[in-house]
PDB file of C-alpha atoms in Angstrom:
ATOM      1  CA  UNK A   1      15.028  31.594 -34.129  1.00 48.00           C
ATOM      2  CA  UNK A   2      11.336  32.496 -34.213  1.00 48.00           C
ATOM      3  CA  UNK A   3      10.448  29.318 -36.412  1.00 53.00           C
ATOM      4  CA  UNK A   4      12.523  27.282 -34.228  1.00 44.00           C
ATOM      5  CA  UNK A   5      10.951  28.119 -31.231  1.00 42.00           C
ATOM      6  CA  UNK A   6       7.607  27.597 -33.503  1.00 42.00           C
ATOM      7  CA  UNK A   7       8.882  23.796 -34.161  1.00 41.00           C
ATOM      8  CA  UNK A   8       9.718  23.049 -30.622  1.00 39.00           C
ATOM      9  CA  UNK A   9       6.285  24.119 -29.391  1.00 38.00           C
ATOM     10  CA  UNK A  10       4.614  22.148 -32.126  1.00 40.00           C
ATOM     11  CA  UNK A  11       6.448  19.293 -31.200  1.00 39.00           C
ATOM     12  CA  UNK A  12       5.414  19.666 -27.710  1.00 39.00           C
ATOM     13  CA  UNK A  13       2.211  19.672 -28.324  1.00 38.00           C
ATOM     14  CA  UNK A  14       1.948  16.576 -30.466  1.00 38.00           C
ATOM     15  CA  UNK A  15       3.678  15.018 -27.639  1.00 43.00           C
ATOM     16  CA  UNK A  16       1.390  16.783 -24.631  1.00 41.00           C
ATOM     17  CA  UNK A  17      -1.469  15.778 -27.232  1.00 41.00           C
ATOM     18  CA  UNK A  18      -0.432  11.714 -27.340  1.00 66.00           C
ATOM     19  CA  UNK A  19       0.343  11.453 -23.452  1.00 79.00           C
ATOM     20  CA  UNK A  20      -1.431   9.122 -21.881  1.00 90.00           C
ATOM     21  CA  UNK A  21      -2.642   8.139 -18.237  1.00 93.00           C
ATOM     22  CA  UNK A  22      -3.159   4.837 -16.740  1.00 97.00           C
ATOM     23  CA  UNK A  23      -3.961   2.991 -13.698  1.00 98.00           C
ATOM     24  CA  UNK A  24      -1.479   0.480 -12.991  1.00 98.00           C
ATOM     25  CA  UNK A  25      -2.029  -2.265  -9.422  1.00 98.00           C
ATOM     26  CA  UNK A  26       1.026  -2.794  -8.082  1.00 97.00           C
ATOM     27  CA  UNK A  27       2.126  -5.849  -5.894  1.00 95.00           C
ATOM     28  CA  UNK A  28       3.216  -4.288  -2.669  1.00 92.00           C
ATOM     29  CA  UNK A  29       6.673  -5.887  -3.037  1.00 94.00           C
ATOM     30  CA  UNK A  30       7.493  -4.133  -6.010  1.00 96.00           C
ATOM     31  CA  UNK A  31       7.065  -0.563  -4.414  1.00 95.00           C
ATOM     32  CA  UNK A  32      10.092   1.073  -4.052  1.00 95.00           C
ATOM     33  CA  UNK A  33      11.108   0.153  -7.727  1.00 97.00           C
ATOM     34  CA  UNK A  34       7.813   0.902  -9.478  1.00 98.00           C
ATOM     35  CA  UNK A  35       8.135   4.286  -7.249  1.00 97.00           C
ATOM     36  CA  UNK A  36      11.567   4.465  -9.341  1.00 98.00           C
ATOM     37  CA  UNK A  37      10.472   3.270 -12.745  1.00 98.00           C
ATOM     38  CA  UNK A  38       7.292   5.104 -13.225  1.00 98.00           C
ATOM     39  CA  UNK A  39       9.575   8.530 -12.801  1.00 98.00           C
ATOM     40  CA  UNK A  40      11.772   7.234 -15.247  1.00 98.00           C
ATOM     41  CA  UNK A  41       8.785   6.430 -17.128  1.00 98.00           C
ATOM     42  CA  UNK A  42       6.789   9.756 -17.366  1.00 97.00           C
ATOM     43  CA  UNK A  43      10.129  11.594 -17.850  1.00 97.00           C
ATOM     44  CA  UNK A  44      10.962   9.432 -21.299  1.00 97.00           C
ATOM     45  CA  UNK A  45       7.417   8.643 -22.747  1.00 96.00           C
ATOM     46  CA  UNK A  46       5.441  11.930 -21.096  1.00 96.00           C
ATOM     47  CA  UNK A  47       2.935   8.673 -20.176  1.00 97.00           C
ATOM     48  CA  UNK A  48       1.415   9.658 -16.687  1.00 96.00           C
ATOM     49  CA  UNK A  49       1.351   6.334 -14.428  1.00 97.00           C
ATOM     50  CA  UNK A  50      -1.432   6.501 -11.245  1.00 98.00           C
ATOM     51  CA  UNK A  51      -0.189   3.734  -8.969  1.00 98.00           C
ATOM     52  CA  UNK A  52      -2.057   1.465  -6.593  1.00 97.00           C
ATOM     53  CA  UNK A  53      -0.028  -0.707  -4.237  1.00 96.00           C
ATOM     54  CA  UNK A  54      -1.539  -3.664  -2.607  1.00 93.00           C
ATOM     55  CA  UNK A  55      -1.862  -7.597  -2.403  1.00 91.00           C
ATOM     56  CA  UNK A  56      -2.314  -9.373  -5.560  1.00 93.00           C
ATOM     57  CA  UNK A  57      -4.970 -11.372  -4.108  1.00 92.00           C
ATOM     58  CA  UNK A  58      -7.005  -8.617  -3.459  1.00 94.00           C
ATOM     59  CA  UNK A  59      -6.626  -6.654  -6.797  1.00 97.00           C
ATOM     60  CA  UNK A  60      -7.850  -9.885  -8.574  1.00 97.00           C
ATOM     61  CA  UNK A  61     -10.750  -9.916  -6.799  1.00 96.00           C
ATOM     62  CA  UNK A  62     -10.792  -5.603  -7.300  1.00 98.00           C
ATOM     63  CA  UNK A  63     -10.170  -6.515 -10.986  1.00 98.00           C
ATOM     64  CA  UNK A  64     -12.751  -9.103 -11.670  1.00 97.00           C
ATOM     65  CA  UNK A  65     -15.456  -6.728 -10.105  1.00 97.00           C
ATOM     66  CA  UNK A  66     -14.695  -4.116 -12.552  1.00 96.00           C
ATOM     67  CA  UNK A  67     -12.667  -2.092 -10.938  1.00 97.00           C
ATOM     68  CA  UNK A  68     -10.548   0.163 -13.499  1.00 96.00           C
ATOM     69  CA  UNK A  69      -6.959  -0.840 -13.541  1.00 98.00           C
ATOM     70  CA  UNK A  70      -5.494  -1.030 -17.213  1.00 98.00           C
ATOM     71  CA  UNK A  71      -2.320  -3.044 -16.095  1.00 98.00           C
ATOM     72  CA  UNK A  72      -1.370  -4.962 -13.203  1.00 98.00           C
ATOM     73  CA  UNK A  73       2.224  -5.982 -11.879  1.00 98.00           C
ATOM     74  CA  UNK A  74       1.351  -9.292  -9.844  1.00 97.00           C
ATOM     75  CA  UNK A  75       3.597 -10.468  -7.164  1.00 94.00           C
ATOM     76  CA  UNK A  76       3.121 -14.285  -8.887  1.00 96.00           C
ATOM     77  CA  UNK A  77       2.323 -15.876 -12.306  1.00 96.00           C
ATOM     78  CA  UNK A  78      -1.000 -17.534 -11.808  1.00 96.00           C
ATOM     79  CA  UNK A  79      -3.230 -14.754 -10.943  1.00 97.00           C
ATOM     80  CA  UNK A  80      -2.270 -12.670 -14.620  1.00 98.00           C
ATOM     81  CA  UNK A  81      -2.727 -16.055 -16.182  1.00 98.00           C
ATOM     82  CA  UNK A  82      -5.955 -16.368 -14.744  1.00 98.00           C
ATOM     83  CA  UNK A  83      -7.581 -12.832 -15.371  1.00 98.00           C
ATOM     84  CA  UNK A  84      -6.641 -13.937 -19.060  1.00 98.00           C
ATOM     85  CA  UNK A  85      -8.460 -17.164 -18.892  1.00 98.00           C
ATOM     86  CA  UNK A  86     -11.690 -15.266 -17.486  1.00 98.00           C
ATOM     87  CA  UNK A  87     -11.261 -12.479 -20.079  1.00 98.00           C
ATOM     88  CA  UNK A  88      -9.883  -9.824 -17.622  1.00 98.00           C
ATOM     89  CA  UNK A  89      -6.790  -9.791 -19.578  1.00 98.00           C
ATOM     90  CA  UNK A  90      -5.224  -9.247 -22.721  1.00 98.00           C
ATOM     91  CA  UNK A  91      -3.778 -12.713 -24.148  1.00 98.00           C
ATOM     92  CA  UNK A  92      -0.432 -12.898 -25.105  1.00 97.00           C
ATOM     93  CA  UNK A  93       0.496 -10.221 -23.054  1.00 97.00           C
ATOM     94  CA  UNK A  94       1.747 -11.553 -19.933  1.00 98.00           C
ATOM     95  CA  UNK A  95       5.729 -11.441 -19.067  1.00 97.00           C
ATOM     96  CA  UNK A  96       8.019 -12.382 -16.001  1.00 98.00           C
ATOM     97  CA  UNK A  97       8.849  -8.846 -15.021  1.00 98.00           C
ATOM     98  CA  UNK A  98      10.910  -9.822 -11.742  1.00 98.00           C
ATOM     99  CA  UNK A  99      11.701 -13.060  -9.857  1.00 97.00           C
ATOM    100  CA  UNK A 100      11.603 -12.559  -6.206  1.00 96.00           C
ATOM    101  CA  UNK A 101      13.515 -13.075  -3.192  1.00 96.00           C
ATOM    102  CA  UNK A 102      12.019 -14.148   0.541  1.00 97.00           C
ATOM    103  CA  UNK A 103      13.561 -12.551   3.634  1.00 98.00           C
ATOM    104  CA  UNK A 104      13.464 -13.999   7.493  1.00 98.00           C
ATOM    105  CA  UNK A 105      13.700  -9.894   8.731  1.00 98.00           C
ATOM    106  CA  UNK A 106      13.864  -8.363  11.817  1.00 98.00           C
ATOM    107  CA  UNK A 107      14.204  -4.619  12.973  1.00 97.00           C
ATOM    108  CA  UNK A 108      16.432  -6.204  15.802  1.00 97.00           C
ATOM    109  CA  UNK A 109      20.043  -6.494  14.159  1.00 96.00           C
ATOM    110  CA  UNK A 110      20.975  -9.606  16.507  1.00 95.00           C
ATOM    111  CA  UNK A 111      17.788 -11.554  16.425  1.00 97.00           C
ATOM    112  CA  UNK A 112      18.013 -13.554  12.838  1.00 97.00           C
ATOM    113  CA  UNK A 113      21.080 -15.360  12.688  1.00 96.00           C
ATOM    114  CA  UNK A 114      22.564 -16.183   8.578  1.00 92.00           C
ATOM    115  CA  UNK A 115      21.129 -19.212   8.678  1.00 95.00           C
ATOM    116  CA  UNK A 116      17.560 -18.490   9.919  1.00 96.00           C
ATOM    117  CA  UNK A 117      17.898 -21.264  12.869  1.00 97.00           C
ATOM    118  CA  UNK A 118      15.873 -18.681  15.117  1.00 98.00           C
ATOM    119  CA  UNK A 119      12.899 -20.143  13.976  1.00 98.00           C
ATOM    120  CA  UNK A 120      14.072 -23.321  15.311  1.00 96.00           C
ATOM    121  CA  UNK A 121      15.236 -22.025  18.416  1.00 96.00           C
ATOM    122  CA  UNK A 122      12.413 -19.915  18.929  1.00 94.00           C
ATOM    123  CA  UNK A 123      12.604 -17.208  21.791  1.00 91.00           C
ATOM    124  CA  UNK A 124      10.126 -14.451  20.003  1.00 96.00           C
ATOM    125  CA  UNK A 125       6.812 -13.756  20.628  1.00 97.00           C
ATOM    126  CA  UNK A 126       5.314 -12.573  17.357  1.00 98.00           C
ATOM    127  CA  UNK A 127       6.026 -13.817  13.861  1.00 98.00           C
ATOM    128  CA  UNK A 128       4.252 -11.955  10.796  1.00 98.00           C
ATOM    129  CA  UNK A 129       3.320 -12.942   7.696  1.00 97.00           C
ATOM    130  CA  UNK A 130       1.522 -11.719   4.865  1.00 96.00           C
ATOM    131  CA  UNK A 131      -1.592 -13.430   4.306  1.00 94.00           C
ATOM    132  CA  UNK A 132      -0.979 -16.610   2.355  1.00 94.00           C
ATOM    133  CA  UNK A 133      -4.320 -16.751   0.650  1.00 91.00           C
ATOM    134  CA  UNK A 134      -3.780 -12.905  -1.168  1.00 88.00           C
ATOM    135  CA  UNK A 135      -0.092 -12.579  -0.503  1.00 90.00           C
ATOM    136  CA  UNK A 136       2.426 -15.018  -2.990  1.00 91.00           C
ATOM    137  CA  UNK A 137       5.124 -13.694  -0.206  1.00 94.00           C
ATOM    138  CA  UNK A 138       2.812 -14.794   2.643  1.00 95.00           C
ATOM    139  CA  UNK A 139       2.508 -18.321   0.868  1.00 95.00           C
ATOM    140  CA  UNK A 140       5.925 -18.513   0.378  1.00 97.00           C
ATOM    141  CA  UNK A 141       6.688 -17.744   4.012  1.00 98.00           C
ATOM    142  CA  UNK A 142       4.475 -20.891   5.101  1.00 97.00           C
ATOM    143  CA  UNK A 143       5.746 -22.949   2.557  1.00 98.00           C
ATOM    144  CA  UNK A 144       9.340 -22.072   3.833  1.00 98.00           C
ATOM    145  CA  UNK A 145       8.016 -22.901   7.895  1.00 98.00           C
ATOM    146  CA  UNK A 146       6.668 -26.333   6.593  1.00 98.00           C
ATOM    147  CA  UNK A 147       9.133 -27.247   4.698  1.00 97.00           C
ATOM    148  CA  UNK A 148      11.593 -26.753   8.187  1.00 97.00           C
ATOM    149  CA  UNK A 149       9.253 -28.504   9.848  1.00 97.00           C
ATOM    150  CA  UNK A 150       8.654 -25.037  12.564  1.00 98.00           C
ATOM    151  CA  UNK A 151       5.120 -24.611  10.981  1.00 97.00           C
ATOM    152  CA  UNK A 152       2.597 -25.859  13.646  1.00 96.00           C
ATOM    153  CA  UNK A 153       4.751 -24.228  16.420  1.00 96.00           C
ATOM    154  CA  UNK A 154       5.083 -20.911  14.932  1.00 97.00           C
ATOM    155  CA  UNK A 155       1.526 -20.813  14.228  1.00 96.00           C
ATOM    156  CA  UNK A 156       0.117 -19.601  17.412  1.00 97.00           C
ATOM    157  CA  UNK A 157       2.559 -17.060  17.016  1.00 98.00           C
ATOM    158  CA  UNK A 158       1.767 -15.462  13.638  1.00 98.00           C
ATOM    159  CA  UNK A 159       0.996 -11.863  13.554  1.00 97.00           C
ATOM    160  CA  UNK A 160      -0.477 -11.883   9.665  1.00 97.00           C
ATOM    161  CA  UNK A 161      -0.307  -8.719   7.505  1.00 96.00           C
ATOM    162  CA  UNK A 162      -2.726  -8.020   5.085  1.00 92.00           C
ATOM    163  CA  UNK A 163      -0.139  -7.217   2.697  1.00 91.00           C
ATOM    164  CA  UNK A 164       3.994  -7.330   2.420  1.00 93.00           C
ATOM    165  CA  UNK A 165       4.253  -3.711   3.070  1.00 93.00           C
ATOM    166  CA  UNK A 166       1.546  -4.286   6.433  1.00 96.00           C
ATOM    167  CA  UNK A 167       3.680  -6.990   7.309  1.00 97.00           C
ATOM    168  CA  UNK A 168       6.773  -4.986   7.090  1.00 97.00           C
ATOM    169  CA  UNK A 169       4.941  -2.431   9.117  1.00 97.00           C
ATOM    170  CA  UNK A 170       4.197  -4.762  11.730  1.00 98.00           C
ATOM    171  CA  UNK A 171       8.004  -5.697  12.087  1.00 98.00           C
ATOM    172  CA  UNK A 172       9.482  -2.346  12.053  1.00 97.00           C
ATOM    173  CA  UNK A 173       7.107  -1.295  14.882  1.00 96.00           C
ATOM    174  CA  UNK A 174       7.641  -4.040  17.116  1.00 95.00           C
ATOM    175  CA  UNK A 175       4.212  -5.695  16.838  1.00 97.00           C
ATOM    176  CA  UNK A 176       6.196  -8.672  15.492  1.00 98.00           C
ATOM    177  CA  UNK A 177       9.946  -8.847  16.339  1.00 98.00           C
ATOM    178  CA  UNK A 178      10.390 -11.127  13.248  1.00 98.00           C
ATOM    179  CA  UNK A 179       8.385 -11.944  10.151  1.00 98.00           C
ATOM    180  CA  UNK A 180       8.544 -12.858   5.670  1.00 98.00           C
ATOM    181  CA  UNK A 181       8.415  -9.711   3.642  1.00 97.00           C
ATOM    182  CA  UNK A 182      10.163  -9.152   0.076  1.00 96.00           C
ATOM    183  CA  UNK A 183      14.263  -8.987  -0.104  1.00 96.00           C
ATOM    184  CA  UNK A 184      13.583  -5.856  -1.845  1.00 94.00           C
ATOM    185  CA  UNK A 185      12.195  -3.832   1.181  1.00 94.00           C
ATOM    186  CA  UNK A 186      14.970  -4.315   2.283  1.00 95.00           C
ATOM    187  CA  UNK A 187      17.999  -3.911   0.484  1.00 93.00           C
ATOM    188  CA  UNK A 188      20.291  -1.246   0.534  1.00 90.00           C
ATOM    189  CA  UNK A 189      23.443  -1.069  -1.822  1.00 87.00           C
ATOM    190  CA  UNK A 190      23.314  -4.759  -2.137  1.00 88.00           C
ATOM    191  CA  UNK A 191      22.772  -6.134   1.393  1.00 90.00           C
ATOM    192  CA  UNK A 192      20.373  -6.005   4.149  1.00 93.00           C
ATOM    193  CA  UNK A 193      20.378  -2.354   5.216  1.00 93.00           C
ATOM    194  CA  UNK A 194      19.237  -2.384   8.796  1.00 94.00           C
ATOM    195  CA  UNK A 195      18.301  -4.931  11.498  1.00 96.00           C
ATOM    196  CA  UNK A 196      19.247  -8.198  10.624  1.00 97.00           C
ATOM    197  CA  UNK A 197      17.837 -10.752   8.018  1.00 97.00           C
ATOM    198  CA  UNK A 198      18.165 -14.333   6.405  1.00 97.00           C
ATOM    199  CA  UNK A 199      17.640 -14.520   2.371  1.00 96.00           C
ATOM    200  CA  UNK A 200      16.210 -17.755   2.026  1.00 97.00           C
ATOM    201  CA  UNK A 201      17.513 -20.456  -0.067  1.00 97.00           C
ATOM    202  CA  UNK A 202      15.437 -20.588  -3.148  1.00 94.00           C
ATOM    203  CA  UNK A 203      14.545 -24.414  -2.874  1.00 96.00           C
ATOM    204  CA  UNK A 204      12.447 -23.938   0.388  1.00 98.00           C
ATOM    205  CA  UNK A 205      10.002 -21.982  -1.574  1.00 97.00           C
ATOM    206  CA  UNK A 206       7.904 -22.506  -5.259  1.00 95.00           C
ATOM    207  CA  UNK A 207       9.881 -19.599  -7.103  1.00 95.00           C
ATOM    208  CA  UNK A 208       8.278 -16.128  -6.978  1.00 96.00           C
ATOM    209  CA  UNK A 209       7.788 -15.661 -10.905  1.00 97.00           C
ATOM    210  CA  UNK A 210       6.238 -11.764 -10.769  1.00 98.00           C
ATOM    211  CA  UNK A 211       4.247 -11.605 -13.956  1.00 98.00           C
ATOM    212  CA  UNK A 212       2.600  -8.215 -15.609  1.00 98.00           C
ATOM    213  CA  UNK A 213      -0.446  -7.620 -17.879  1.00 98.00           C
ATOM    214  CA  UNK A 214      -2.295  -5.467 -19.921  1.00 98.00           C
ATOM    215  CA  UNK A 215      -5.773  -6.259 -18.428  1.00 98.00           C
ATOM    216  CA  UNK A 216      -8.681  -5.625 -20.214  1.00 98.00           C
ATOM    217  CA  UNK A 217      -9.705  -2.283 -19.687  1.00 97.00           C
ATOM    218  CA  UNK A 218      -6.187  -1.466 -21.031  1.00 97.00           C
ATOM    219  CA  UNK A 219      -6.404  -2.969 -24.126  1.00 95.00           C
ATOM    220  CA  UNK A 220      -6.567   0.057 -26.443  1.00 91.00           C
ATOM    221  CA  UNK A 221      -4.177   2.113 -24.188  1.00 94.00           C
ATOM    222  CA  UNK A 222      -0.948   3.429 -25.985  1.00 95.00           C
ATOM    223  CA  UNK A 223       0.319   3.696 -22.113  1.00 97.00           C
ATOM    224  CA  UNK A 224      -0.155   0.225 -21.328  1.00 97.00           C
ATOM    225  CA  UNK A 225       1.531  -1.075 -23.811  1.00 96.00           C
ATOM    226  CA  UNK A 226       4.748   1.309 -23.887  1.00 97.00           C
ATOM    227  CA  UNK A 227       4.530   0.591 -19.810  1.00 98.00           C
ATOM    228  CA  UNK A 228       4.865  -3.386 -20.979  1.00 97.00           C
ATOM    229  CA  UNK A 229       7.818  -2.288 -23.483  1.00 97.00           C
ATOM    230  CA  UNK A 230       9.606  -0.061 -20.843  1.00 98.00           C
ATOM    231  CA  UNK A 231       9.354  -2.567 -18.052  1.00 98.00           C
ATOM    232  CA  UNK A 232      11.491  -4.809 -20.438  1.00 97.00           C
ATOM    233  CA  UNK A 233      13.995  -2.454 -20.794  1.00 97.00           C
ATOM    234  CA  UNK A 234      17.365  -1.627 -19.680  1.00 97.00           C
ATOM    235  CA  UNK A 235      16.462   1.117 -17.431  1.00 98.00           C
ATOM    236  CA  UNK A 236      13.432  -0.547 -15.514  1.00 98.00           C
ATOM    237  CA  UNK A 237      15.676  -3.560 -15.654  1.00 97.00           C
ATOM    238  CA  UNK A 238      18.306  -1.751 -13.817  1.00 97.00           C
ATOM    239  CA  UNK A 239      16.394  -0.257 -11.392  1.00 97.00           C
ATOM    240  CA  UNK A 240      14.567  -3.954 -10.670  1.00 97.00           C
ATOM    241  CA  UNK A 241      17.884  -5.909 -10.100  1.00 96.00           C
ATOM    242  CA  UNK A 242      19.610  -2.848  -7.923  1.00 96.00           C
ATOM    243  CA  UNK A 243      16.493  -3.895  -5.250  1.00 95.00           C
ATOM    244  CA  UNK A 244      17.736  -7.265  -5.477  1.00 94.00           C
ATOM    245  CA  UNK A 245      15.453  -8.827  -7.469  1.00 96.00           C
ATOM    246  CA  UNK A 246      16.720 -11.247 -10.344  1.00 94.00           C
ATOM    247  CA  UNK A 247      14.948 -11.349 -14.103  1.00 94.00           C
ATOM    248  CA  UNK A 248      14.503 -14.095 -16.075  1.00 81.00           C
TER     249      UNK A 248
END
């Protein structure tokens, strides 16, 4: 008994002893599964994940100042493909985590109809959106108004969030009684859980490819890349399709 408990002690030291932290930028969309997954994470590799949630736009511009994120889980493709062209990132390491879904949301459950012909119809005061020029959702949003041809009259109206999550904020509250944000702050057991909502059809926006990378300063981190491997796995995997998200 006494060398057994001898081995298991050893062994949990080599383990304590190859544990790892890292700092991972989130895309704001992708909180309430990373929240998930980096549990499930810590609990199967004893890897420590410290979690920043924001807009992508902003932690490229964080990133290529220095700052010291070793991965990042983008809320599009373009921006990990560029960090690698400027040498931010790790080539070759880039992967479609998650494709995501737009929402027409509103903390009102009789406002959005299932077709989303409020924004036709008008009768709100406040729309918000994510801002386009950080936010993939927020770009995605105006892409959708254009494309219905609602874009110049909803304009005036726009109540813009810095981020998905702000933007959310903004619509729970009542600052904006309608707005964009992420299918997956919404969901709950496989529908909109509260208010009422439109998923939009996929061809009124450029699809939402969510890509993640081992950036620079995470090159030599065991973390980052078991992070990579466990993000492809069936667990993560679960976790990222049960908020409605769909994977490639």
């Amino acid at each position: 008994m006494k060398r057994l408990s001898t081995l298991i002690l050893s062994l949990l030291a080599v383990a304590t002893a190859h544990a790892d932290d890292i700092q991972v930028a989130v895309a704001a969309n992708f909180t309430g599964p990373m929240q998930v997954i980096s549990v499930l994470f810590e609990r199967d590799t004893g890897h420590k994940t410290n979690l920043s949630f924001g807009s992508t736009g902003k932690f490229y511009a964080q990133i290529a100042n220095g700052a010291p994120f070793q991965v990042l889980l983008a809320a599009d493709d373009e921006t990990p493909a560029k960090l690698v062209k400027e040498g931010h990132a790790v080539a070759g390491t880039p992967f479609t985590y998650a494709i995501g879904k737009l929402v027409l949301w509103s903390a009102d459950a009789k406002l959005v109809d299932a077709k989303g012909e409020v924004l036709k119809k008008g009768g709100f005061k406040h729309l918000s959106l994510a801002n386009p020029k950080t936010a993939p959702y927020g770009a995605a949003g105006l892409q959708v108004m254009n494309k219905l041809g609602v874009a110049d009259s909803i304009k005036p109206l726009i109540v813009q969030g810095e981020n998905i999550s702000q933007t959310q904020q903004f619509i729970s509250t009542g600052a904006a009684e309608l707005g964009f944000v992420a299918y997956s702050q919404v969901i709950k057991n496989g529908a909109i859980g509260s208010g009422s909502g439109w998923v939009v059809p996929a061809n009124l926006y450029d699809p939402i490819r969510q890509d993640a990378v081992i950036l620079a300063k995470g090159k030599d981190k065991p973390a980052a890349i078991a992070l990579m491997n466990y993000l492809k796995g069936e667990k993560a995997q679960a976790v990222i399709k049960s908020f409605g998200y769909e994977l490639r």
